[in-house]
């Protein structure tokens, strides 16, 4: 017997007892007929924290007041602005501060990291990635191998779910890694799959990759701010993530980069360099000869895009206040409630069969559920949008939803279910 009930009263009672309840009011919700939208796309673009405006305004004011002198005289000097993000960001991914830097955008960072960590040599040229990876990652991998004069056919190995299944079996990843052995140069996988919401065992994948002598990196676009990460402890070589999904840090906002400590002091790693990665004590001597900073900062190219970073700081302050532990507790319960409500509606409907393709095990998923809407088409989704739900539709019939624990409520989940039920065609 489930402890959950698909009723408004039950959802409201859960909200009353929710320790994170007050954070909902920290965010702006898009309006629907005078009420909040049911916003379940925090996995695509997180909502705007109300405090973000203030953080950006501070930098606009300092720019007005100081002009270029703001690099040193602003309240948060722009010369070192990224440094005020590092410690909080490193807690989110479970890293030491020197292993993390906030800079550039996600795909840019993936490329910069692969320039250093994908180094095909002899027969060790292959990359293992998940089948149907996010398109930007596919293009990045494809162009990286071509950059080395190789073809995708001889290098890129994709791993898919088995016939008739929706998620990838981890045992299949490990056996593929072993099979590729000394031909495997790099494992590059999304820590949480963007399509199915499957969370991978990054520690075990890292170990398996290292056992055959490969480097291991993760795209954490759908993992950062969503699930607990321990990149340092797991021994991951590198990782990158965007901050505009679960981390609510503005559209197209800045990205994060992780480089494990063991690579931090290795100036021999090939890399594409820029002045911001150069030893900061002598950066303004403007002398030739690149001397990388220690740690992840040594991968920076350009001076900090301060407005985007101010938005990230606003959000990091909220995450720091709450902590990933409490976020995870609510995430598991809220996601389980959403799962219960969807299954309840599916079981009682004669016309629709909603199959949740995301793993049932809370340790194998984050906040996202992907619903395969058997017997239903885009009309179902359109009807839900018309009734105030913001979700994501993927052809032919998958609805992706993610209740964000910081701002979504149990009542949101109840209303989602109510609208889903009414939209069945
Ligand atoms: C969202 C997302 C991206 C987006 O890349 P940008 O460079 O920020 O546009 C890339 N990869 C994955 C896996 C994503 O989920």
Short mmCIF file of C-alpha atoms and ligand atoms in Angstrom, two decimals:
data_model
loop_
_atom_site.label_atom_id
_atom_site.label_comp_id
_atom_site.label_asym_id
_atom_site.label_seq_id
_atom_site.Cartn_x
_atom_site.Cartn_y
_atom_site.Cartn_z
CA UNK A 1 0.00 0.00 0.00
CA UNK A 2 1.32 3.39 -0.97
CA UNK A 3 1.46 6.14 1.60
CA UNK A 4 0.35 8.55 -1.16
CA UNK A 5 -3.13 9.68 -2.20
CA UNK A 6 -4.10 11.39 -5.41
CA UNK A 7 -6.16 14.12 -3.75
CA UNK A 8 -5.80 17.86 -3.33
CA UNK A 9 -6.13 17.59 0.44
CA UNK A 10 -3.31 15.05 0.63
CA UNK A 11 -1.02 17.18 -1.59
CA UNK A 12 -1.72 20.29 0.48
CA UNK A 13 -0.97 18.44 3.68
CA UNK A 14 2.37 17.29 2.21
CA UNK A 15 3.18 20.90 1.32
CA UNK A 16 2.40 22.02 4.86
CA UNK A 17 4.99 19.57 6.17
CA UNK A 18 7.61 20.31 3.50
CA UNK A 19 10.74 21.85 5.07
CA UNK A 20 11.65 23.50 1.74
CA UNK A 21 8.19 25.03 1.33
CA UNK A 22 9.34 28.62 1.79
CA UNK A 23 11.70 28.47 -1.19
CA UNK A 24 8.82 28.36 -3.67
CA UNK A 25 8.28 32.02 -2.91
CA UNK A 26 11.90 32.77 -3.89
CA UNK A 27 11.05 32.18 -7.57
CA UNK A 28 8.98 33.85 -10.29
CA UNK A 29 6.42 31.52 -11.86
CA UNK A 30 4.99 32.14 -15.33
CA UNK A 31 1.35 33.12 -14.97
CA UNK A 32 -1.62 31.07 -16.12
CA UNK A 33 -5.01 32.78 -15.84
CA UNK A 34 -3.99 34.58 -12.65
CA UNK A 35 -2.43 31.47 -11.14
CA UNK A 36 0.97 29.81 -11.39
CA UNK A 37 1.71 27.59 -14.36
CA UNK A 38 2.46 23.99 -13.43
CA UNK A 39 6.12 24.44 -14.33
CA UNK A 40 7.81 21.07 -14.76
CA UNK A 41 10.65 22.07 -17.07
CA UNK A 42 13.35 22.96 -14.57
CA UNK A 43 15.42 20.36 -16.46
CA UNK A 44 15.35 22.66 -19.49
CA UNK A 45 15.38 26.16 -18.04
CA UNK A 46 15.07 26.67 -14.29
CA UNK A 47 12.84 29.47 -13.00
CA UNK A 48 14.23 32.86 -12.14
CA UNK A 49 15.04 33.42 -8.47
CA UNK A 50 13.55 36.72 -7.32
CA UNK A 51 16.90 37.74 -5.87
CA UNK A 52 18.71 37.42 -9.23
CA UNK A 53 17.75 40.94 -10.32
CA UNK A 54 19.49 42.42 -7.31
CA UNK A 55 22.73 40.55 -8.02
CA UNK A 56 22.79 41.68 -11.65
CA UNK A 57 21.78 45.21 -10.68
CA UNK A 58 24.81 45.37 -8.40
CA UNK A 59 27.11 44.76 -11.36
CA UNK A 60 25.22 47.20 -13.60
CA UNK A 61 25.52 49.85 -10.89
CA UNK A 62 29.23 49.19 -10.49
CA UNK A 63 29.72 49.33 -14.24
CA UNK A 64 27.91 52.70 -14.29
CA UNK A 65 29.91 53.94 -11.34
CA UNK A 66 33.37 52.65 -12.23
CA UNK A 67 33.57 51.84 -15.91
CA UNK A 68 36.69 49.76 -16.50
CA UNK A 69 37.89 50.43 -12.95
CA UNK A 70 35.16 48.02 -11.82
CA UNK A 71 37.58 45.20 -12.60
CA UNK A 72 39.29 46.13 -9.34
CA UNK A 73 36.94 48.54 -7.54
CA UNK A 74 33.51 46.96 -7.96
CA UNK A 75 32.00 45.53 -4.79
CA UNK A 76 32.79 42.13 -6.29
CA UNK A 77 35.83 42.94 -8.42
CA UNK A 78 35.33 41.58 -11.93
CA UNK A 79 38.98 40.61 -12.31
CA UNK A 80 38.38 37.75 -9.91
CA UNK A 81 34.58 37.49 -10.10
CA UNK A 82 34.57 33.80 -10.97
CA UNK A 83 36.45 33.05 -7.76
CA UNK A 84 33.41 33.90 -5.60
CA UNK A 85 31.48 31.08 -7.31
CA UNK A 86 34.06 28.34 -7.01
CA UNK A 87 33.55 27.06 -3.49
CA UNK A 88 29.76 26.83 -3.71
CA UNK A 89 29.92 25.29 -7.17
CA UNK A 90 32.45 22.72 -6.04
CA UNK A 91 30.08 21.59 -3.26
CA UNK A 92 27.36 20.94 -5.83
CA UNK A 93 29.54 18.55 -7.80
CA UNK A 94 31.49 17.11 -4.85
CA UNK A 95 34.89 18.49 -5.78
CA UNK A 96 37.77 20.39 -4.23
CA UNK A 97 37.61 24.10 -5.07
CA UNK A 98 40.72 23.97 -7.21
CA UNK A 99 39.13 21.25 -9.34
CA UNK A 100 36.29 23.56 -10.41
CA UNK A 101 35.92 26.71 -12.42
CA UNK A 102 32.83 28.51 -13.72
CA UNK A 103 33.45 29.76 -17.22
CA UNK A 104 32.27 29.71 -20.86
CA UNK A 105 29.30 27.61 -21.98
CA UNK A 106 28.75 23.86 -21.76
CA UNK A 107 29.57 22.71 -25.29
CA UNK A 108 32.60 25.00 -25.34
CA UNK A 109 33.83 23.43 -22.11
CA UNK A 110 33.29 19.90 -23.39
CA UNK A 111 35.45 20.73 -26.38
CA UNK A 112 38.17 22.35 -24.30
CA UNK A 113 38.28 19.35 -21.99
CA UNK A 114 38.33 16.82 -24.80
CA UNK A 115 41.24 18.65 -26.39
CA UNK A 116 43.12 17.74 -23.23
CA UNK A 117 41.58 14.38 -22.38
CA UNK A 118 40.80 12.73 -25.70
CA UNK A 119 44.22 11.92 -27.05
CA UNK A 120 43.93 9.07 -29.56
CA UNK A 121 47.19 7.21 -30.03
CA UNK A 122 48.02 3.98 -31.84
CA UNK A 123 45.05 1.68 -31.57
CA UNK A 124 43.67 3.46 -28.51
CA UNK A 125 41.32 5.76 -30.41
CA UNK A 126 37.76 4.82 -29.42
CA UNK A 127 35.18 6.80 -27.51
CA UNK A 128 32.32 5.11 -25.69
CA UNK A 129 29.16 7.20 -25.31
CA UNK A 130 25.46 6.59 -24.83
CA UNK A 131 23.32 6.03 -27.92
CA UNK A 132 21.16 9.02 -28.84
CA UNK A 133 23.24 11.36 -26.70
CA UNK A 134 22.11 14.99 -26.60
CA UNK A 135 22.74 16.37 -30.12
CA UNK A 136 25.33 18.93 -29.05
CA UNK A 137 27.39 16.17 -27.42
CA UNK A 138 27.11 14.02 -30.55
CA UNK A 139 28.36 16.89 -32.72
CA UNK A 140 31.14 17.67 -30.26
CA UNK A 141 32.35 14.05 -30.28
CA UNK A 142 32.08 13.77 -34.04
CA UNK A 143 34.06 16.95 -34.64
CA UNK A 144 36.68 15.99 -32.06
CA UNK A 145 37.49 12.72 -33.82
CA UNK A 146 37.57 14.46 -37.20
CA UNK A 147 39.88 17.05 -35.70
CA UNK A 148 42.32 14.20 -35.07
CA UNK A 149 41.95 13.03 -38.67
CA UNK A 150 39.86 10.00 -37.67
CA UNK A 151 36.42 8.88 -38.78
CA UNK A 152 33.41 8.35 -36.54
CA UNK A 153 33.00 4.79 -37.84
CA UNK A 154 36.34 3.70 -36.48
CA UNK A 155 36.10 5.61 -33.20
CA UNK A 156 32.64 6.24 -31.80
CA UNK A 157 30.95 3.35 -30.03
CA UNK A 158 27.42 3.98 -28.83
CA UNK A 159 25.72 1.94 -26.18
CA UNK A 160 21.95 1.46 -26.41
CA UNK A 161 19.22 -0.07 -24.28
CA UNK A 162 18.56 -3.71 -25.16
CA UNK A 163 15.79 -4.57 -27.60
CA UNK A 164 12.41 -3.82 -26.02
CA UNK A 165 13.96 -1.86 -23.11
CA UNK A 166 14.19 1.88 -22.56
CA UNK A 167 17.18 2.36 -20.31
CA UNK A 168 20.75 1.19 -20.62
CA UNK A 169 21.84 -1.71 -18.43
CA UNK A 170 24.94 -0.73 -16.53
CA UNK A 171 26.33 -4.27 -16.89
CA UNK A 172 26.29 -3.65 -20.67
CA UNK A 173 28.41 -0.53 -20.20
CA UNK A 174 30.99 -2.42 -18.15
CA UNK A 175 31.18 -5.34 -20.56
CA UNK A 176 31.52 -2.96 -23.51
CA UNK A 177 34.36 -1.15 -21.73
CA UNK A 178 36.11 -4.47 -21.11
CA UNK A 179 35.54 -5.58 -24.68
CA UNK A 180 37.05 -2.38 -26.08
CA UNK A 181 39.99 -2.68 -23.67
CA UNK A 182 43.16 -1.11 -25.00
CA UNK A 183 41.29 0.41 -27.97
CA UNK A 184 39.29 2.62 -25.63
CA UNK A 185 40.63 6.16 -25.24
CA UNK A 186 37.67 7.89 -23.62
CA UNK A 187 34.34 7.22 -21.94
CA UNK A 188 32.05 10.26 -22.24
CA UNK A 189 28.51 9.83 -20.95
CA UNK A 190 25.74 12.05 -19.61
CA UNK A 191 25.63 11.49 -15.82
CA UNK A 192 21.83 11.69 -16.06
CA UNK A 193 20.43 10.88 -19.50
CA UNK A 194 18.51 13.85 -20.84
CA UNK A 195 15.85 11.71 -22.53
CA UNK A 196 15.06 8.95 -20.04
CA UNK A 197 16.26 10.59 -16.83
CA UNK A 198 18.42 7.53 -16.07
CA UNK A 199 21.15 8.25 -13.51
CA UNK A 200 24.34 6.28 -14.10
CA UNK A 201 26.72 4.90 -11.51
CA UNK A 202 29.52 7.32 -12.29
CA UNK A 203 31.84 5.84 -9.71
CA UNK A 204 31.64 2.35 -11.21
CA UNK A 205 31.88 3.61 -14.79
CA UNK A 206 34.97 5.62 -13.86
CA UNK A 207 36.57 2.57 -12.28
CA UNK A 208 35.75 0.38 -15.26
CA UNK A 209 37.18 2.96 -17.69
CA UNK A 210 40.34 3.41 -15.66
CA UNK A 211 40.82 -0.36 -15.41
CA UNK A 212 41.35 -0.55 -19.16
CA UNK A 213 43.46 2.61 -19.26
CA UNK A 214 40.85 5.02 -20.65
CA UNK A 215 40.00 8.51 -19.42
CA UNK A 216 36.48 9.11 -18.15
CA UNK A 217 34.45 12.31 -18.39
CA UNK A 218 30.79 13.19 -17.80
CA UNK A 219 28.37 15.72 -19.18
CA UNK A 220 26.47 16.78 -16.08
CA UNK A 221 23.90 19.06 -17.74
CA UNK A 222 21.05 17.03 -16.22
CA UNK A 223 22.88 16.05 -13.06
CA UNK A 224 24.29 19.27 -11.54
CA UNK A 225 21.89 20.66 -8.95
CA UNK A 226 19.68 17.61 -9.45
CA UNK A 227 21.52 14.66 -7.91
CA UNK A 228 24.34 14.33 -5.40
CA UNK A 229 27.73 14.14 -7.05
CA UNK A 230 31.16 13.19 -5.70
CA UNK A 231 33.41 13.81 -8.66
CA UNK A 232 36.61 13.99 -6.64
CA UNK A 233 36.01 10.84 -4.65
CA UNK A 234 34.84 8.92 -7.72
CA UNK A 235 38.09 9.82 -9.45
CA UNK A 236 36.37 11.21 -12.56
CA UNK A 237 38.92 12.79 -14.91
CA UNK A 238 36.82 15.69 -16.13
CA UNK A 239 33.25 16.97 -16.32
CA UNK A 240 31.25 19.94 -17.50
CA UNK A 241 27.71 21.18 -16.83
CA UNK A 242 25.45 24.07 -17.68
CA UNK A 243 23.86 26.19 -14.95
CA UNK A 244 20.56 27.15 -16.56
CA UNK A 245 18.73 23.83 -16.00
CA UNK A 246 18.40 22.68 -12.39
CA UNK A 247 20.73 25.47 -11.29
CA UNK A 248 18.38 28.31 -12.33
CA UNK A 249 21.16 30.63 -13.47
CA UNK A 250 19.69 32.40 -16.54
CA UNK A 251 19.09 31.38 -20.15
CA UNK A 252 22.33 30.30 -21.82
CA UNK A 253 24.11 31.11 -18.55
CA UNK A 254 27.66 30.25 -17.62
CA UNK A 255 28.93 26.69 -17.34
CA UNK A 256 31.04 24.70 -14.91
CA UNK A 257 34.16 22.67 -15.52
CA UNK A 258 35.78 19.99 -13.36
CA UNK A 259 39.31 18.68 -13.76
CA UNK A 260 40.48 16.13 -11.21
CA UNK A 261 43.26 17.22 -8.89
CA UNK A 262 45.65 14.60 -10.26
CA UNK A 263 45.67 16.53 -13.56
CA UNK A 264 45.81 19.94 -11.90
CA UNK A 265 49.53 20.43 -11.93
CA UNK A 266 50.27 18.89 -15.25
CA UNK A 267 51.22 21.74 -17.56
CA UNK A 268 52.11 19.13 -20.20
CA UNK A 269 48.47 18.33 -20.92
CA UNK A 270 47.74 19.81 -24.34
CA UNK A 271 45.12 22.49 -24.21
CA UNK A 272 43.70 25.43 -26.07
CA UNK A 273 44.80 28.42 -24.06
CA UNK A 274 43.66 31.95 -23.43
CA UNK A 275 44.87 34.76 -21.21
CA UNK A 276 42.46 33.98 -18.36
CA UNK A 277 44.03 30.56 -17.90
CA UNK A 278 47.47 32.11 -17.61
CA UNK A 279 49.18 32.47 -14.26
CA UNK A 280 47.27 35.40 -12.80
CA UNK A 281 50.23 36.95 -11.01
CA UNK A 282 51.86 37.70 -14.35
CA UNK A 283 48.75 37.84 -16.57
CA UNK A 284 48.99 41.57 -17.11
CA UNK A 285 52.65 41.48 -18.05
CA UNK A 286 51.22 40.31 -21.36
CA UNK A 287 54.35 38.32 -22.11
CA UNK A 288 54.51 35.48 -24.62
CA UNK A 289 54.69 31.87 -23.38
CA UNK A 290 51.56 30.38 -21.79
CA UNK A 291 51.91 29.37 -18.15
CA UNK A 292 48.67 27.67 -17.06
CA UNK A 293 47.21 28.31 -13.65
CA UNK A 294 47.01 25.32 -11.37
CA UNK A 295 43.80 23.34 -11.49
CA UNK A 296 40.62 23.90 -13.46
CA UNK A 297 41.27 27.65 -13.70
CA UNK A 298 44.05 26.86 -16.13
CA UNK A 299 41.42 25.91 -18.74
CA UNK A 300 39.82 29.38 -18.79
CA UNK A 301 40.16 31.33 -21.98
CA UNK A 302 38.41 34.62 -21.44
CA UNK A 303 37.66 37.16 -18.78
CA UNK A 304 34.48 36.54 -16.82
CA UNK A 305 31.04 37.31 -18.32
CA UNK A 306 30.04 39.03 -15.10
CA UNK A 307 26.29 39.45 -15.68
CA UNK A 308 25.80 35.72 -16.27
CA UNK A 309 27.98 34.97 -13.29
CA UNK A 310 25.96 37.32 -11.09
CA UNK A 311 22.85 35.31 -11.98
CA UNK A 312 24.72 32.12 -11.08
CA UNK A 313 25.82 33.59 -7.76
CA UNK A 314 22.21 34.41 -6.85
CA UNK A 315 21.23 30.80 -7.42
CA UNK A 316 24.30 29.30 -5.76
CA UNK A 317 23.50 31.26 -2.61
CA UNK A 318 20.10 29.53 -2.48
CA UNK A 319 21.61 26.08 -3.11
CA UNK A 320 24.20 26.73 -0.45
CA UNK A 321 21.54 27.72 2.06
CA UNK A 322 19.49 24.58 1.42
CA UNK A 323 22.21 22.02 0.63
CA UNK A 324 22.07 19.12 -1.81
CA UNK A 325 21.14 16.71 0.97
CA UNK A 326 17.78 18.34 1.75
CA UNK A 327 17.19 18.93 -1.95
CA UNK A 328 17.69 15.23 -2.59
CA UNK A 329 15.32 14.18 0.19
CA UNK A 330 12.51 16.30 -1.23
CA UNK A 331 13.39 15.36 -4.81
CA UNK A 332 12.96 11.66 -4.09
CA UNK A 333 9.66 12.13 -2.31
CA UNK A 334 8.19 14.61 -4.81
CA UNK A 335 9.24 12.49 -7.78
CA UNK A 336 7.80 9.38 -6.14
CA UNK A 337 4.52 11.25 -5.61
CA UNK A 338 4.45 12.29 -9.26
CA UNK A 339 5.11 8.69 -10.26
CA UNK A 340 2.27 7.54 -8.03
CA UNK A 341 -0.18 10.08 -9.48
CA UNK A 342 0.68 9.19 -13.09
CA UNK A 343 0.36 5.46 -12.40
CA UNK A 344 -2.94 6.05 -10.61
CA UNK A 345 -4.38 7.89 -13.61
CA UNK A 346 -3.02 5.36 -16.06
CA UNK A 347 -4.49 2.44 -14.12
CA UNK A 348 -7.93 4.05 -14.04
CA UNK A 349 -8.01 5.12 -17.68
CA UNK A 350 -9.44 2.95 -20.43
CA UNK A 351 -7.94 5.00 -23.24
CA UNK A 352 -4.46 5.85 -22.09
CA UNK A 353 -1.55 3.80 -20.83
CA UNK A 354 1.24 5.92 -19.40
CA UNK A 355 4.46 3.98 -19.14
CA UNK A 356 7.19 5.70 -17.15
CA UNK A 357 10.45 4.80 -18.90
CA UNK A 358 12.64 6.40 -16.22
CA UNK A 359 14.04 3.84 -13.75
CA UNK A 360 11.76 3.10 -10.76
CA UNK A 361 14.70 2.89 -8.37
CA UNK A 362 15.18 6.34 -6.74
CA UNK A 363 18.95 5.73 -6.77
CA UNK A 364 18.89 5.44 -10.54
CA UNK A 365 17.12 8.71 -11.31
CA UNK A 366 16.88 12.36 -10.34
CA UNK A 367 13.88 14.66 -10.58
CA UNK A 368 12.88 13.80 -14.13
CA UNK A 369 10.24 11.32 -15.25
CA UNK A 370 9.80 10.50 -18.92
CA UNK A 371 6.35 9.22 -19.80
CA UNK A 372 5.67 7.13 -22.86
CA UNK A 373 2.03 7.95 -23.65
CA UNK A 374 0.77 4.78 -25.35
CA UNK A 375 -2.32 5.36 -27.44
CA UNK A 376 -1.91 9.12 -27.23
CA UNK A 377 -0.41 11.70 -29.54
CA UNK A 378 0.62 15.32 -29.52
CA UNK A 379 -3.04 16.33 -28.95
CA UNK A 380 -2.69 15.14 -25.37
CA UNK A 381 0.32 17.35 -24.82
CA UNK A 382 -1.30 20.36 -26.52
CA UNK A 383 -4.38 20.01 -24.34
CA UNK A 384 -2.14 19.97 -21.25
CA UNK A 385 -0.29 23.06 -22.41
CA UNK A 386 -3.62 24.82 -22.95
CA UNK A 387 -4.55 23.95 -19.38
CA UNK A 388 -1.42 25.49 -17.84
CA UNK A 389 1.25 22.76 -17.79
CA UNK A 390 4.75 23.53 -19.02
CA UNK A 391 6.41 20.22 -19.96
CA UNK A 392 8.51 18.90 -22.82
CA UNK A 393 7.28 16.78 -25.72
CA UNK A 394 9.50 14.51 -27.80
CA UNK A 395 8.19 12.75 -30.91
CA UNK A 396 6.55 10.34 -31.26
CA UNK A 397 4.95 10.34 -27.80
CA UNK A 398 7.24 10.99 -24.85
CA UNK A 399 6.50 13.66 -22.25
CA UNK A 400 9.43 14.70 -20.10
CA UNK A 401 8.67 16.36 -16.78
CA UNK A 402 10.83 17.36 -13.86
CA UNK A 403 9.42 18.64 -10.56
CA UNK A 404 12.20 20.84 -9.17
CA UNK A 405 12.42 20.32 -5.41
CA UNK A 406 13.37 23.93 -4.70
CA UNK A 407 10.22 25.46 -6.11
CA UNK A 408 7.70 22.81 -7.13
CA UNK A 409 5.05 21.70 -4.68
CA UNK A 410 3.04 18.56 -4.06
CA UNK A 411 0.04 20.58 -5.11
CA UNK A 412 1.75 21.19 -8.50
CA UNK A 413 1.93 17.42 -8.84
CA UNK A 414 -1.74 17.00 -7.99
CA UNK A 415 -2.72 19.64 -10.57
CA UNK A 416 -0.47 18.02 -13.16
CA UNK A 417 -2.35 14.77 -12.63
CA UNK A 418 -5.74 16.46 -12.77
CA UNK A 419 -4.82 18.12 -16.08
CA UNK A 420 -3.24 14.96 -17.49
CA UNK A 421 -6.42 13.01 -16.75
CA UNK A 422 -8.65 15.62 -18.38
CA UNK A 423 -6.40 15.81 -21.45
CA UNK A 424 -6.61 12.12 -22.33
CA UNK A 425 -7.92 11.91 -25.87
C1 LIG B 1 21.31 21.10 -22.23
C2 LIG B 1 22.39 20.26 -22.73
C3 LIG B 1 23.39 20.79 -23.57
C4 LIG B 1 23.35 22.23 -24.01
O1 LIG B 1 24.60 22.70 -24.38
P1 LIG B 1 24.90 24.27 -24.43
O2 LIG B 1 26.30 24.35 -24.86
O3 LIG B 1 24.63 24.83 -23.07
O4 LIG B 1 23.94 24.88 -25.43
C5 LIG B 1 24.42 19.95 -23.97
N1 LIG B 1 24.45 18.65 -23.58
C6 LIG B 1 23.49 18.11 -22.79
C7 LIG B 1 23.58 16.68 -22.37
C8 LIG B 1 22.44 18.89 -22.36
O5 LIG B 1 21.48 18.36 -21.60
#
